[in-house]
mmCIF file of C-alpha atoms and ligand atoms in Angstrom:
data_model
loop_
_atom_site.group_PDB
_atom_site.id
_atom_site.type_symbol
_atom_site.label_atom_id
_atom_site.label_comp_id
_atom_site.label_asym_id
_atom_site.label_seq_id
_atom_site.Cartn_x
_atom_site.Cartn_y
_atom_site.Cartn_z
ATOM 1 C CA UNK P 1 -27.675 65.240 -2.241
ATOM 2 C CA UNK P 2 -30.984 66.964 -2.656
ATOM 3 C CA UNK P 3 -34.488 65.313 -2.495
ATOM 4 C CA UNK P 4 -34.726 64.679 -6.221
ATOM 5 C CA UNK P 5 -31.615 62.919 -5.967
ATOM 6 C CA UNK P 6 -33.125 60.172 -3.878
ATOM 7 C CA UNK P 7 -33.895 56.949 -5.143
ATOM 8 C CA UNK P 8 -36.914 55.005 -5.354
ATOM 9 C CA UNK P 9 -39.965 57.097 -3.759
ATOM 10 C CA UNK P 10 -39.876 59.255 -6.879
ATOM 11 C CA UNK P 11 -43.932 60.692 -6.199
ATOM 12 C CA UNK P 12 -43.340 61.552 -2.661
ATOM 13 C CA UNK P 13 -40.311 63.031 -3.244
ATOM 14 C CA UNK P 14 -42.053 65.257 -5.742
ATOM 15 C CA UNK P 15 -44.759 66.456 -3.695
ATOM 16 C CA UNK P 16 -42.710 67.024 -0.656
ATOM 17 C CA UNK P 17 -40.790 69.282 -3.083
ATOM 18 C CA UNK P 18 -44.036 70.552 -4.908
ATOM 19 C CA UNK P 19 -44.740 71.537 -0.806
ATOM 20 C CA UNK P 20 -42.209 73.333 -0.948
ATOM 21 C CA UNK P 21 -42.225 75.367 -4.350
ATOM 22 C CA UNK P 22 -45.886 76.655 -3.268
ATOM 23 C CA UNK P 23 -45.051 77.361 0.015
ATOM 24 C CA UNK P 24 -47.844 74.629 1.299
ATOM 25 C CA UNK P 25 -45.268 72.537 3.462
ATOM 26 C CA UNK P 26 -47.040 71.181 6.340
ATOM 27 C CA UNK P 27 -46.775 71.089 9.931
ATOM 28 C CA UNK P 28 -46.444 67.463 11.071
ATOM 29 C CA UNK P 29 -45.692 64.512 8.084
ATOM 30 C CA UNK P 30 -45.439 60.599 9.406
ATOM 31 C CA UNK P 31 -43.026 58.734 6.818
ATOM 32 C CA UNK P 32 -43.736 55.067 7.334
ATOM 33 C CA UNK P 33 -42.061 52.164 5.722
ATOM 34 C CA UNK P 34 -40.013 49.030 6.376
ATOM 35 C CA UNK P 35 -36.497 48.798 7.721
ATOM 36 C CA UNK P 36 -35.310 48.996 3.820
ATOM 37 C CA UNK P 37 -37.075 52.115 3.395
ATOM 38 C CA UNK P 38 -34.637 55.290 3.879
ATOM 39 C CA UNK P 39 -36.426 57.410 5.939
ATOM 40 C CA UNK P 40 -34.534 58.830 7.586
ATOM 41 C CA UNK P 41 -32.614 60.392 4.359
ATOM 42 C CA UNK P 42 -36.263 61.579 2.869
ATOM 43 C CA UNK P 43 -36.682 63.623 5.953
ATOM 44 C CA UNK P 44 -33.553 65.379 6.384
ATOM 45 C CA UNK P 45 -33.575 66.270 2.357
ATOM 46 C CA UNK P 46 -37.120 67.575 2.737
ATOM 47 C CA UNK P 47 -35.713 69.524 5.690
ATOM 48 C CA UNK P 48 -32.835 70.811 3.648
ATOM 49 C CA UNK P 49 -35.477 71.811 1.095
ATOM 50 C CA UNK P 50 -37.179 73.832 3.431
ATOM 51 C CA UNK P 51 -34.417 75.489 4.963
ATOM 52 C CA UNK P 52 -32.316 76.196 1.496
ATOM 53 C CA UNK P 53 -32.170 79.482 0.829
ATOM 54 C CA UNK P 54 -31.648 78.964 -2.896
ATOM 55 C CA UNK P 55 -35.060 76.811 -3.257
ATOM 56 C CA UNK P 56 -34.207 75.524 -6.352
ATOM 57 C CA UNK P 57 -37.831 74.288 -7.778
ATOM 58 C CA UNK P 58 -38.884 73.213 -4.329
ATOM 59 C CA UNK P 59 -35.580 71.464 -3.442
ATOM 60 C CA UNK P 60 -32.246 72.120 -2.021
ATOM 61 C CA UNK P 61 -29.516 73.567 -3.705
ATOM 62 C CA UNK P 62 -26.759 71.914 -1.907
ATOM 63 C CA UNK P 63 -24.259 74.894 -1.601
ATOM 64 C CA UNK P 64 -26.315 77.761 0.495
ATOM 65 C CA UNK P 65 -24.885 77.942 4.447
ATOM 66 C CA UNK P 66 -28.075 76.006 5.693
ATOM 67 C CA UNK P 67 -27.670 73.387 2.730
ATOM 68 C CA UNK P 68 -24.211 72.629 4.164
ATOM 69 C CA UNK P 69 -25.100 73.168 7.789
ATOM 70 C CA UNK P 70 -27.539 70.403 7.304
ATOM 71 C CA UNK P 71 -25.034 68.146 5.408
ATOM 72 C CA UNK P 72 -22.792 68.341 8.012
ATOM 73 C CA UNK P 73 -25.410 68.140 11.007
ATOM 74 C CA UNK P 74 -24.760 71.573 12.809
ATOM 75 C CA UNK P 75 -28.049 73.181 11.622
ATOM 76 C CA UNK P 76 -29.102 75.090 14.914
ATOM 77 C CA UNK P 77 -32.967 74.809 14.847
ATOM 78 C CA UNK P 78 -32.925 70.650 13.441
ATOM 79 C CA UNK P 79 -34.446 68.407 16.589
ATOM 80 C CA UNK P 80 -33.878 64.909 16.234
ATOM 81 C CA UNK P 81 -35.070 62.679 18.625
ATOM 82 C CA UNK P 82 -35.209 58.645 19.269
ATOM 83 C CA UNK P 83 -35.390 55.938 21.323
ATOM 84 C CA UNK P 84 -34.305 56.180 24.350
ATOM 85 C CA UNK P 85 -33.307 52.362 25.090
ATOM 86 C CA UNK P 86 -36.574 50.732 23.879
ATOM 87 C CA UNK P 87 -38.649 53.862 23.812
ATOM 88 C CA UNK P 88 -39.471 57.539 23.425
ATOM 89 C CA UNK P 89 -40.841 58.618 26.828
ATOM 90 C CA UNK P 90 -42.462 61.613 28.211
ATOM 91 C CA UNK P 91 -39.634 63.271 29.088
ATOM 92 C CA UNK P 92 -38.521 63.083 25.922
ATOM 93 C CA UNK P 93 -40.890 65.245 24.513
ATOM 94 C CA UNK P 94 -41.192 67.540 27.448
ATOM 95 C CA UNK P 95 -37.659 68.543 26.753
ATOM 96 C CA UNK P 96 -38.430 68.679 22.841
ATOM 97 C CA UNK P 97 -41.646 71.259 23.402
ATOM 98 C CA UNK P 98 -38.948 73.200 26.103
ATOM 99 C CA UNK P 99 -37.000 73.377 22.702
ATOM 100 C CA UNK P 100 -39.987 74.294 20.289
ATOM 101 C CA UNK P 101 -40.935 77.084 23.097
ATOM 102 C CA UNK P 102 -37.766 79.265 22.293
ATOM 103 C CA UNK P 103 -37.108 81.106 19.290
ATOM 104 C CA UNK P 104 -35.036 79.619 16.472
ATOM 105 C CA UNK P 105 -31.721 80.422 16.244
ATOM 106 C CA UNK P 106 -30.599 80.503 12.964
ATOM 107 C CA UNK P 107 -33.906 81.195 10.969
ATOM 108 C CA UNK P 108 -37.943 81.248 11.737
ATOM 109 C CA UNK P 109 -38.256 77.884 12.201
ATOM 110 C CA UNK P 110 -37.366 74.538 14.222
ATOM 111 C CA UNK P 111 -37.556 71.727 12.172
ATOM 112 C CA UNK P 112 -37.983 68.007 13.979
ATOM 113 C CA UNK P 113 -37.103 64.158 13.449
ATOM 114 C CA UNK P 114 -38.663 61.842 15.442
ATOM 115 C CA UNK P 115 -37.062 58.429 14.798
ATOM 116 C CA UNK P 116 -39.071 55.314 15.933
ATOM 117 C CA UNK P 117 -41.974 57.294 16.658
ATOM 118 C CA UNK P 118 -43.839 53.923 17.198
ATOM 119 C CA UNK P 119 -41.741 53.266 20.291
ATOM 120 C CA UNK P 120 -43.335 56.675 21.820
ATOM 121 C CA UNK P 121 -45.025 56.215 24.988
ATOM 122 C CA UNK P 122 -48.621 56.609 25.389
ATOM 123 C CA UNK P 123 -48.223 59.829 27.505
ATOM 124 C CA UNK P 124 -45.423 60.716 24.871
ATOM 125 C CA UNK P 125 -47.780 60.278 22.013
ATOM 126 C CA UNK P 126 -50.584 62.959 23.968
ATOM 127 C CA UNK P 127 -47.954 64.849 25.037
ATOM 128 C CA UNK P 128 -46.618 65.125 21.211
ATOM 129 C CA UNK P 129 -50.238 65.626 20.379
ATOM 130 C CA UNK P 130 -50.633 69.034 22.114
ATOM 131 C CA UNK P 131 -47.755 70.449 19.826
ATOM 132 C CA UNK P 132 -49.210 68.763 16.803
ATOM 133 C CA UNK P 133 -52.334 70.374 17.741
ATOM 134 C CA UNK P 134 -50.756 74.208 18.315
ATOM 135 C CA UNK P 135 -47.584 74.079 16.189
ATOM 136 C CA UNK P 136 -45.497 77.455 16.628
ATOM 137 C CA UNK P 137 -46.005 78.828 13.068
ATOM 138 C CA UNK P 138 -43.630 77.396 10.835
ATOM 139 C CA UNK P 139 -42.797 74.700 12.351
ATOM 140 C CA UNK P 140 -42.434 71.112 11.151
ATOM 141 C CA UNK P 141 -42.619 67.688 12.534
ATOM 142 C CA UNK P 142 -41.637 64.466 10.944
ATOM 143 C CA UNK P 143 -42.534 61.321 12.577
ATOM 144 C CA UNK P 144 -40.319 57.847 11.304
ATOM 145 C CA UNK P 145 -41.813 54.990 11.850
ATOM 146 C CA UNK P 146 -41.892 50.602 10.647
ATOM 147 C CA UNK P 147 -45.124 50.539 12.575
ATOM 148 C CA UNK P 148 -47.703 52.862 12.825
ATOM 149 C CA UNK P 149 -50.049 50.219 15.057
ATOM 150 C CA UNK P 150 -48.518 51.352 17.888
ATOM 151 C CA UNK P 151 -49.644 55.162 17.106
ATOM 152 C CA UNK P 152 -52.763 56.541 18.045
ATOM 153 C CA UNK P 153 -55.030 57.477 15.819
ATOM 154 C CA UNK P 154 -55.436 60.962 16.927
ATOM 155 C CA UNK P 155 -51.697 61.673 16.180
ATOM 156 C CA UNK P 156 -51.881 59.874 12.597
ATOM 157 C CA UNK P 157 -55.301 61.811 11.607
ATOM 158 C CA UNK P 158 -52.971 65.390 12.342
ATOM 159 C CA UNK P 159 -50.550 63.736 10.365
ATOM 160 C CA UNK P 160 -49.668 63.810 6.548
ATOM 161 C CA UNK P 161 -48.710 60.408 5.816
ATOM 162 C CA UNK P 162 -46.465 59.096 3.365
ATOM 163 C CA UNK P 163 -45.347 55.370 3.086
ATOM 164 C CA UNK P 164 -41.604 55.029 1.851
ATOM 165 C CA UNK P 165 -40.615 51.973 -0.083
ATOM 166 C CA UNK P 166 -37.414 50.411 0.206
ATOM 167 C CA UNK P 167 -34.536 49.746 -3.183
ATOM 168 C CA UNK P 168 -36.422 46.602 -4.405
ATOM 169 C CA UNK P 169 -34.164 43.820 -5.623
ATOM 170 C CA UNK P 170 -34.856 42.042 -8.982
ATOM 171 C CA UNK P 171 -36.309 39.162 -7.123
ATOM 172 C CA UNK P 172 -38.256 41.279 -5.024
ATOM 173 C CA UNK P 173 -40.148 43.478 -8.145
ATOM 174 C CA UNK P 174 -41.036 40.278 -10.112
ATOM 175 C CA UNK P 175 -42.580 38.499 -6.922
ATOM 176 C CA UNK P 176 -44.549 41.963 -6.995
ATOM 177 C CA UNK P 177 -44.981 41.549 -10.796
ATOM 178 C CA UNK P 178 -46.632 38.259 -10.368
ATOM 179 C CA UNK P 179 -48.727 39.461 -7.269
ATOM 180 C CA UNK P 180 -50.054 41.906 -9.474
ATOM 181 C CA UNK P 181 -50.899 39.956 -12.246
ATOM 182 C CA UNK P 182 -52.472 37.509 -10.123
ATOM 183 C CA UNK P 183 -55.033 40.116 -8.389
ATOM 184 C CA UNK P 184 -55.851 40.911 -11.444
ATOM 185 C CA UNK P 185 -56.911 37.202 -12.448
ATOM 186 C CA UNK P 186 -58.929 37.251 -8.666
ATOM 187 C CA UNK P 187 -60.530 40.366 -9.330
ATOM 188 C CA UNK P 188 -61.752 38.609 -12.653
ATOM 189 C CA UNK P 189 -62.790 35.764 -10.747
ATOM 190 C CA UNK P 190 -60.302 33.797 -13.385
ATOM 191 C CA UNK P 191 -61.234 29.565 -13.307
ATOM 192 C CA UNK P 192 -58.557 27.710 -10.604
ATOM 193 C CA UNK P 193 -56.415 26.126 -13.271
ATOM 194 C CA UNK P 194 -55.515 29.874 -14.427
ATOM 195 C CA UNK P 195 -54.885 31.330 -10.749
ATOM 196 C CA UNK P 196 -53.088 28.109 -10.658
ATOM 197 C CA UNK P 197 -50.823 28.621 -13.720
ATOM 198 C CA UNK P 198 -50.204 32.321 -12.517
ATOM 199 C CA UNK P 199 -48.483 31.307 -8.989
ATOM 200 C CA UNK P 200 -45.455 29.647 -11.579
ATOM 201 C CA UNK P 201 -42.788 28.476 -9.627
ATOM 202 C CA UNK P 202 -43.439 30.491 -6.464
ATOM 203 C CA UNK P 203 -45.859 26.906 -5.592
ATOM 204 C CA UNK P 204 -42.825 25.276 -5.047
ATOM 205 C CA UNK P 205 -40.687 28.232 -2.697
ATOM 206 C CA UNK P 206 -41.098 28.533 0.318
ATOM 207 C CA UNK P 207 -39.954 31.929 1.057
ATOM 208 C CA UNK P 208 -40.722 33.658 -2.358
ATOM 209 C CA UNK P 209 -44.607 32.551 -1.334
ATOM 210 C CA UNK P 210 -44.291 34.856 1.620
ATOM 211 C CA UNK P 211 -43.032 37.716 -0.230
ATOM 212 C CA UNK P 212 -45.897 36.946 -2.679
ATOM 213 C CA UNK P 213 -48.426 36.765 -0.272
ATOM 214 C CA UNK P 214 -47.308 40.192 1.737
ATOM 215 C CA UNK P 215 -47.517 41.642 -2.079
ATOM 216 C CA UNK P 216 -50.655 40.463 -2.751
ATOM 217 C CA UNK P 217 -52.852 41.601 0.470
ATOM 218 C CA UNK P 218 -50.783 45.189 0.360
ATOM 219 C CA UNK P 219 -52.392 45.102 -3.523
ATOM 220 C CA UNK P 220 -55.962 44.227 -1.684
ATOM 221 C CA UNK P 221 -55.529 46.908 1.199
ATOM 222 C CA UNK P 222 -55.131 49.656 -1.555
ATOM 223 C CA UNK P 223 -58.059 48.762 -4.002
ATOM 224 C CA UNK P 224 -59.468 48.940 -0.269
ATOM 225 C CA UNK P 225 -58.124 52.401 0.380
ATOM 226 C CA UNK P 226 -59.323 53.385 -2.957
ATOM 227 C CA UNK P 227 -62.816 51.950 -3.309
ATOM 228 C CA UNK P 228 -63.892 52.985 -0.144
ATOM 229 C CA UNK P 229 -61.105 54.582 2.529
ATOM 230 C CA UNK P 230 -60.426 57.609 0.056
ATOM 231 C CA UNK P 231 -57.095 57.841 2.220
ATOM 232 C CA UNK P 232 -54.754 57.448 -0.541
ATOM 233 C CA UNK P 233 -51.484 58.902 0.508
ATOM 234 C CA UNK P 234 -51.649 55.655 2.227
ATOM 235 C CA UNK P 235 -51.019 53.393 -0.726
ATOM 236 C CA UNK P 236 -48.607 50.870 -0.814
ATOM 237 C CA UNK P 237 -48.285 50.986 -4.645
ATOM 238 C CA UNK P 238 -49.133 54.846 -5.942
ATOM 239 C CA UNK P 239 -48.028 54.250 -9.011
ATOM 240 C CA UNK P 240 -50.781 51.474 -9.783
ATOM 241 C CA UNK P 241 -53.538 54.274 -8.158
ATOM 242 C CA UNK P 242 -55.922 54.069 -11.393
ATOM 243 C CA UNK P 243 -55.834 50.251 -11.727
ATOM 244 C CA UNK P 244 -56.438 49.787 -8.368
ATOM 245 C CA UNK P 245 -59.101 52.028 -8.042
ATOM 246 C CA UNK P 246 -60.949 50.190 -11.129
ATOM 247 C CA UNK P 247 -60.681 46.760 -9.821
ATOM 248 C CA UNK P 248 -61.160 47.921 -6.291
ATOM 249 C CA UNK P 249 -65.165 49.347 -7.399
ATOM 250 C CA UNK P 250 -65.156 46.516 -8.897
ATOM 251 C CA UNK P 251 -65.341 43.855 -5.380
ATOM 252 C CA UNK P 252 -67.505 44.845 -2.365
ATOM 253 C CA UNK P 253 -66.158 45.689 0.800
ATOM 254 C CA UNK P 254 -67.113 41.927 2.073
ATOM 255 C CA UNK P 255 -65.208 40.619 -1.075
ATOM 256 C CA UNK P 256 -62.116 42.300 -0.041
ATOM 257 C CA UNK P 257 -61.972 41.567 3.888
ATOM 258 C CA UNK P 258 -62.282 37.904 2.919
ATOM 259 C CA UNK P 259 -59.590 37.906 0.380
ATOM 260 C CA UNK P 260 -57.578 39.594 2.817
ATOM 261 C CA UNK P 261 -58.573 37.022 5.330
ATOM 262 C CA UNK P 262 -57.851 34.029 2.694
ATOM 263 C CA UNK P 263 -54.031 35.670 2.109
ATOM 264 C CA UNK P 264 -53.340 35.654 6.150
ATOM 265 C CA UNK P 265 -54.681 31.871 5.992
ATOM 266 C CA UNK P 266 -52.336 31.087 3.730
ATOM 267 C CA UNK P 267 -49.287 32.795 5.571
ATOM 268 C CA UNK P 268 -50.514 31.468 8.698
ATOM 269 C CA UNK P 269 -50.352 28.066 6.754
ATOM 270 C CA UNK P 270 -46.955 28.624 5.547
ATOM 271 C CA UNK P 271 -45.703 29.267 9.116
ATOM 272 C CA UNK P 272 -47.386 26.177 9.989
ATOM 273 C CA UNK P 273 -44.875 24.529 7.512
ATOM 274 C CA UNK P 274 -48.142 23.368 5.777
ATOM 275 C CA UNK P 275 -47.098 22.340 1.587
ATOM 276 C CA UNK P 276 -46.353 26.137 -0.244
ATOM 277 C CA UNK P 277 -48.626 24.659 -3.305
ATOM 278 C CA UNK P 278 -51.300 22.967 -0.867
ATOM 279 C CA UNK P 279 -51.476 26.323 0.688
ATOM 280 C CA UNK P 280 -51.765 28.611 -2.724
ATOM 281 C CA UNK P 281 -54.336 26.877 -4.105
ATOM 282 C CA UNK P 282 -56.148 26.635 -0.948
ATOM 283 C CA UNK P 283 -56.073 30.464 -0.411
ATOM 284 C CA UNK P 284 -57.177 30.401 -4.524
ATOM 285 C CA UNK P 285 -60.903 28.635 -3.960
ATOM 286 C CA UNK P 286 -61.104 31.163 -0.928
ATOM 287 C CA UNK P 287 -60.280 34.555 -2.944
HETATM 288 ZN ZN1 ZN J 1 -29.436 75.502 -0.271
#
C-alpha cells in the first residue's frame, strides 16, 4: 500500500506526499486523531515515501528494497517507540537519542514513531524536546497521539500537526451533515422554531445528540482557528476551510467561546440524563 492508497485523510495524505516530491519533508510531524483514526498506517506510508527509492510523485512505489523492508518491518534505521505499561518515560527516549546519535545503517536517515506520545513523561517530553530542537539532518519524527492535552506546548509549536479522521460510518457523516447545517442556521442567528426544525429526530436520541454536539463545537473550534488562530493544519474539517472561514469573520471571538460554552452545557446536560430535546433547545436560546 502506498500513501495515496489510504483512505479517508485524502488532503493530508497529499501534502505529506507533496513533502515529499519537493524535497520539503519536515523534521518532527504530530498526527493526532481519535482511536478510529489510522495513524499509525499514515505514518509508516509517509515513511515508506521517504525512504522509496523510486519516489513515485512523492509516494512509495511499493517494490524498491526499502519499500519492502518497510512492509515487512526490517527497515534498519525505522524507531518505533510506545508505551511502556502506561507511559513513555525518560529512559525511553534516552535510549531513542543513543539511537539517533549513530549513523544510519541502511541510508542517511533514521526515521521515528512515537506511539501514544501523550503518555510521554514530562521529563520525556523535554528530553524529546532537545532532539526536536537539534534534529541530526535528515531526520524525522512522528509523534501519534488521541490527546495532545497532555503535550506541552513547546513540543507541539516544533511540531507540524496534522489531525487524522477516522472511516466515518453513514450514521456518523449525516449527524455531521446536520451539525453543519445547523451552524450555519446559528451563525445566521436563524428564529428558534428553525434551529428547532433543524435538530430532526436527533431531539429524541440520546446518543446521536452526543455525536451531534461533539460535531457541532469541533465546527465552532475551526471557524475559531480560522477567524482568529490562523493555525489551520489544525482543523477538524479541512475540507469545509472557506465556509468556515466566512462564517467564522462573521461572529466575534466572545460569540464563539459562548457557543462553545452553550454546546458543553448541553453535553454536560445530557450526562446528567437531563431530556435530549429539553437540552437542544436549551443550548439553542444560548448559541
Ligand atoms: Zn519504493
Amino acid at each position: 500500500m502506498a500513501l495515496r492508497n489510504i483512505a479517508g485523510n485524502e488532503r493530508i495524505v497529499e501534502r505529506l506526499a507533496e513533502s515529499v516530491r519537493t524535497g520539503t519533508v519536515s523534521h518532527a510531524y504530530l498526527f493526532e486523531g481519535d482511536s478510529h483514526a489510522d495513524k499509525f498506517a499514515v505514518a509508516k506510508e509517509f515513511a515508506k515515501a521517504v525512504l522509496c527509492e523510486e519516489n513515485l510523485r512523492g509516494d512509495a512505489c511499493d517494490q524498491c528494497v526499502n519499500c519492502r523492508k518497510m512492509d515487512h518491518g526490517n527497515y534498519e534505521d525505522f524507531i518505533e517507540i510506545g508505551a511502556d505499561g502506561s507511559s513513555i518515560k525518560d529512559e525511553a527516549i534516552l535510549a531513542l537519542q543513543g539511537e539517533l546519535a549513530k549513523k544510519p545503517y541502511a541510508g542517511s536517515r533514521h526515521i521515528v514513531v512515537i506511539r501514544d506520545a501523550d503518555t510521554m513523561t514530562l521529563r520525556a517530553q523535554n528530553r524529546l524536546l532537545k532532539t526536536l530542537e537539534e534534529p541530526a539532518l535528515g531526520t524525522v519524527i512522528m509523534l501519534l497521539s488521541e490527546n495532545t492535552e497532555n503535550l506541552v506546548s513547546t513540543i507541539l509549536s516544533r511540531c507540524i500537526v496534522f489531525r487524522l479522521h477516522g472511516q466515518d460510518s453513514v450514521a456518523a457523516e449525516e449527524v455531521r451533515e446536520r451539525a453543519r447545517l445547523f451552524a450555519e442556521l446559528a451563525v445566521e442567528r436563524a428564529p428558534f422554531y428553525r434551529m428547532s426544525a433543524a435538530l430532526g429526530d436527533i431531539a429524541q436520541k440520546r446518543e446521536e445528540a452526543g455525536a451531534f454536539l461533539d460535531s457541532l463545537e469541533r465546527r465552532f473550534r475551526d471557524m475559531a482557528l480560522c477567524a482568529y488562530d490562523k493555525r489551520e493544519t489544525l482543523l477538524y474539517e479541512p475540507e469545509d476551510r472557506t465556509a468556515l472561514k466566512e462564517q467564522g469573520r462573521m461572529l466575534t471571538p466572545a460569540r464563539l467561546a459562548a457557543a462553545v460554552s452553550a454546546i458543553e452545557e448541553a453535553r454536560r446536560d445530557l450526562a446528567r440524563n437531563i431530556n435530549t430535546g429539553y437540552a437542544l433547545k436549551n443550548m439553542i436560546l444560548k448559541l
